[in-house]
mmCIF file of C-alpha atoms in Angstrom:
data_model
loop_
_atom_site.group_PDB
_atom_site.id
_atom_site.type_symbol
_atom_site.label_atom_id
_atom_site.label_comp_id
_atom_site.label_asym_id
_atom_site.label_seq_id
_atom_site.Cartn_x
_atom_site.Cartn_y
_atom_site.Cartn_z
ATOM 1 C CA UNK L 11 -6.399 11.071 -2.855
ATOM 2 C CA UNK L 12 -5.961 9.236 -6.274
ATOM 3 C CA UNK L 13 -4.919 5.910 -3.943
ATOM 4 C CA UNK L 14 -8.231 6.119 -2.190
ATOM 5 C CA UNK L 15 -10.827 6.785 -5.042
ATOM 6 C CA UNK L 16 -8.615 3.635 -7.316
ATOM 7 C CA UNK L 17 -8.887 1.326 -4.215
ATOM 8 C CA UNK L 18 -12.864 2.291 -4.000
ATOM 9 C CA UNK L 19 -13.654 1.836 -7.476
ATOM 10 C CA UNK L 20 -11.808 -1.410 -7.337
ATOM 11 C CA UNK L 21 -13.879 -2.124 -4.156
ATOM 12 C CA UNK L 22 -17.177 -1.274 -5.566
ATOM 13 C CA UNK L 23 -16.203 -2.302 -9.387
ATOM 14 C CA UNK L 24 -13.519 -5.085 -8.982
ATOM 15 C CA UNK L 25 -10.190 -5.181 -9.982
ATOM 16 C CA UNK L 26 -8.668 -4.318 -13.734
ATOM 17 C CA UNK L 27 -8.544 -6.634 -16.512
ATOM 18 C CA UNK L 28 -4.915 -5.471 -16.850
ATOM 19 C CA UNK L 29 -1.409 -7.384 -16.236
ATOM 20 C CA UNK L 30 -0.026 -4.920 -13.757
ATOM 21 C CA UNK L 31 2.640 -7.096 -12.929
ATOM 22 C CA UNK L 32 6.834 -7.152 -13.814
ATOM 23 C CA UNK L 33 8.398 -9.103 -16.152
ATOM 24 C CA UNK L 34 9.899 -11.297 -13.197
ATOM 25 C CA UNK L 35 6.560 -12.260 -11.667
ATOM 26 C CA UNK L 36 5.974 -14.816 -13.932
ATOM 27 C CA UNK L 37 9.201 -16.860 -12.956
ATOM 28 C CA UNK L 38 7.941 -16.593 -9.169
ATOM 29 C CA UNK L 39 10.178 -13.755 -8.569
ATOM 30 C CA UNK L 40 8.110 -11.416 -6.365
ATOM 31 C CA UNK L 41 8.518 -7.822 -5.464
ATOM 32 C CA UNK L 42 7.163 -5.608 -2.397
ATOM 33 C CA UNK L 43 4.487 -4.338 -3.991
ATOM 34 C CA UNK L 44 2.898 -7.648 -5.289
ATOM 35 C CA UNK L 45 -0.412 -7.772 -4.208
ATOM 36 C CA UNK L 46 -0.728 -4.325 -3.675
ATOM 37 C CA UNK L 47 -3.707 -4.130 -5.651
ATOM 38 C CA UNK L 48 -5.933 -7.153 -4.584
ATOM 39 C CA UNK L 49 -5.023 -5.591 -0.826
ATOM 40 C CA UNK L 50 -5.817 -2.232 -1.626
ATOM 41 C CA UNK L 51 -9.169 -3.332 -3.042
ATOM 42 C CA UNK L 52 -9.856 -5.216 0.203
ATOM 43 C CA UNK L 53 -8.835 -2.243 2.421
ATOM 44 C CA UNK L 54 -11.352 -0.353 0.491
ATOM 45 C CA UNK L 55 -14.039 -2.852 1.411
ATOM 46 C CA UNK L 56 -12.707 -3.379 5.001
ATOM 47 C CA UNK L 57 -11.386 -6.498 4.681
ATOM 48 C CA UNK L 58 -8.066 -6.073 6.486
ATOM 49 C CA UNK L 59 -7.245 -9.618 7.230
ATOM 50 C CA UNK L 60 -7.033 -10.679 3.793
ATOM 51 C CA UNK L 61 -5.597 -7.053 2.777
ATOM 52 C CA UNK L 62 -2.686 -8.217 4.923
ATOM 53 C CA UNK L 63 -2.389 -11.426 3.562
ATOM 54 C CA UNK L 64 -1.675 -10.086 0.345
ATOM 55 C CA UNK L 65 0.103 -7.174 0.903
ATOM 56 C CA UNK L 66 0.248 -4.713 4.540
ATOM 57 C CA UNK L 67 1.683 -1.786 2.589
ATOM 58 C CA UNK L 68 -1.753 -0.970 1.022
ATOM 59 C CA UNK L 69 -3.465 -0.741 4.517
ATOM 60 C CA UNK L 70 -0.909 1.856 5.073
ATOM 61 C CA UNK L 71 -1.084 3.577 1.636
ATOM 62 C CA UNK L 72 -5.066 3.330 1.779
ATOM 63 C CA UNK L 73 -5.666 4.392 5.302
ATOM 64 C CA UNK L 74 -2.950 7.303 4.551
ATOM 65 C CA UNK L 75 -4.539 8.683 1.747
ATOM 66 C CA UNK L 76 -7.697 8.657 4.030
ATOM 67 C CA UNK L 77 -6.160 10.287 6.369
ATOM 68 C CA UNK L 78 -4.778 12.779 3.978
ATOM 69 C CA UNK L 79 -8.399 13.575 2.778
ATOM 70 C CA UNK L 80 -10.041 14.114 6.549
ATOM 71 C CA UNK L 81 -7.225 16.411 7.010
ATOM 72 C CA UNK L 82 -7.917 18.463 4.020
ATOM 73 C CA UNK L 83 -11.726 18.412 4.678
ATOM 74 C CA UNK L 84 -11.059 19.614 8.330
ATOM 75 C CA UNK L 85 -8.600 21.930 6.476
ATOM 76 C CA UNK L 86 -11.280 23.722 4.465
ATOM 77 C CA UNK L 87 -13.999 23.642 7.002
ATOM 78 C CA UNK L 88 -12.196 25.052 10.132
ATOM 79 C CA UNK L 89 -9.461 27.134 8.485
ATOM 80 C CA UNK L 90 -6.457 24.798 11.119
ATOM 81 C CA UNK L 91 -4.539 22.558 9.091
ATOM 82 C CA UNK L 92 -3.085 19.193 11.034
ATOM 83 C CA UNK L 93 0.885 19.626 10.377
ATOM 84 C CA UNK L 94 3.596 17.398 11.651
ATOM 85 C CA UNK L 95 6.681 18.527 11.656
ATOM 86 C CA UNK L 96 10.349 16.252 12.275
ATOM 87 C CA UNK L 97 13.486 17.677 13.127
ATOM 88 C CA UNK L 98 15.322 16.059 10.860
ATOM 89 C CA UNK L 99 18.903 15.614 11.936
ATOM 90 C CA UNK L 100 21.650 13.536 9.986
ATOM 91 C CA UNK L 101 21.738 10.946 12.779
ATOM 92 C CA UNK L 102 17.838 10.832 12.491
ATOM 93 C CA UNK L 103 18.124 10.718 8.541
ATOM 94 C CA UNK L 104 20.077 8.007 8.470
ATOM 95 C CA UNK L 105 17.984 5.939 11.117
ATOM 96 C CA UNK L 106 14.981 7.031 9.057
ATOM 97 C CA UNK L 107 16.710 5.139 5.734
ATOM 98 C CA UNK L 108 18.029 2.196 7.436
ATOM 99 C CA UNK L 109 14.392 1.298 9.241
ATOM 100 C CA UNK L 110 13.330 2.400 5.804
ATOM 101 C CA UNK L 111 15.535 -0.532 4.092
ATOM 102 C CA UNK L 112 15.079 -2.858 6.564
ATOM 103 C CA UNK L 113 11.228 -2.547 6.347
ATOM 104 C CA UNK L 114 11.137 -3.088 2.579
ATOM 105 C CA UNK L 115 13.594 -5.898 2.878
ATOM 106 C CA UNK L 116 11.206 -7.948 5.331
ATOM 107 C CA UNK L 117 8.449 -6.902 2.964
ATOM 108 C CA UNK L 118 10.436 -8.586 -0.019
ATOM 109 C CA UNK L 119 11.516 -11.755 1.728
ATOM 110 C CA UNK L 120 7.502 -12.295 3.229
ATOM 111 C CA UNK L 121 5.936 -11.932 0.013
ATOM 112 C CA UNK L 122 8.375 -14.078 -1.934
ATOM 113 C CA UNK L 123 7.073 -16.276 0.650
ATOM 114 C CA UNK L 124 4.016 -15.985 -0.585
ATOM 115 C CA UNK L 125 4.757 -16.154 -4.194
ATOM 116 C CA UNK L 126 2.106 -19.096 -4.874
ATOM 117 C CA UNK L 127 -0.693 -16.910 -2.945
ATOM 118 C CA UNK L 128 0.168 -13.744 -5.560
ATOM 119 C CA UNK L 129 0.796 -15.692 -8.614
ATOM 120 C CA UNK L 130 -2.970 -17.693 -8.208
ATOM 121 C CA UNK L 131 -5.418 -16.168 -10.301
ATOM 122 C CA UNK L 132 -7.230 -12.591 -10.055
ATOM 123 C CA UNK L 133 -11.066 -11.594 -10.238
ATOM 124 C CA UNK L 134 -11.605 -9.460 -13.311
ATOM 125 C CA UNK L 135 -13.181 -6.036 -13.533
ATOM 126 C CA UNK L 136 -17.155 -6.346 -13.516
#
């Protein structure tokens, strides 16, 4: 819930005047989460096409945490709670980690691709 009320306050308010970024950044060295903030701001406002340019994992982290909140509001009103529930066998845990890795490795490699798009300059908070 703290995801979606940080990515609507940067939506209504813009984003922090504060250097969220690692030490390697600055060299061009990106990591997965660079531009997580600029594309969680633009989830927030609906903007998913340039949300994805910067980042996809904050589409998923945003919508999740909206998700999360529905369910808790449908929760409280009609006294059923959503659950999912995995069987989680070894042979299915270790599928899980290697999509897992594989995922944040294509995530890594496309935004170091986009390292000039991440290091150009940010809006300031409002």
């Amino acid at each position: 819930m703290l995801a979606l009320a940080i990515a609507v306050a940067m939506a209504v308010l813009g984003l922090p005047p504060v250097d969220f970024h690692g030490p390697l950044h600055k060299f061009g060295i990106m990591d997965p989460l660079c531009g997580g903030t600029r594309a969680a701001r633009y989830t927030a406002q609906g903007n998913l096409s340039e949300a994805w340019r910067y980042n996809p994992l904050s589409i998923v982290i945003v919508c999740g945490a909206a998700l999360i909140i529905v369910r808790t509001v449908v929760g409280f009103i009609s006294h059923r709670w959503v659950t999912i529930s995995i069987a989680w066998t070894p042979a299915r845990r270790r599928w899980a980690i290697v999509i897992i890795i594989v995922l944040v490795a294509l995530l890594e490699i496309r935004q170091q691709m986009r390292a000039d798009l991440l290091m150009a300059g940010t809006q300031t908070w409002v």
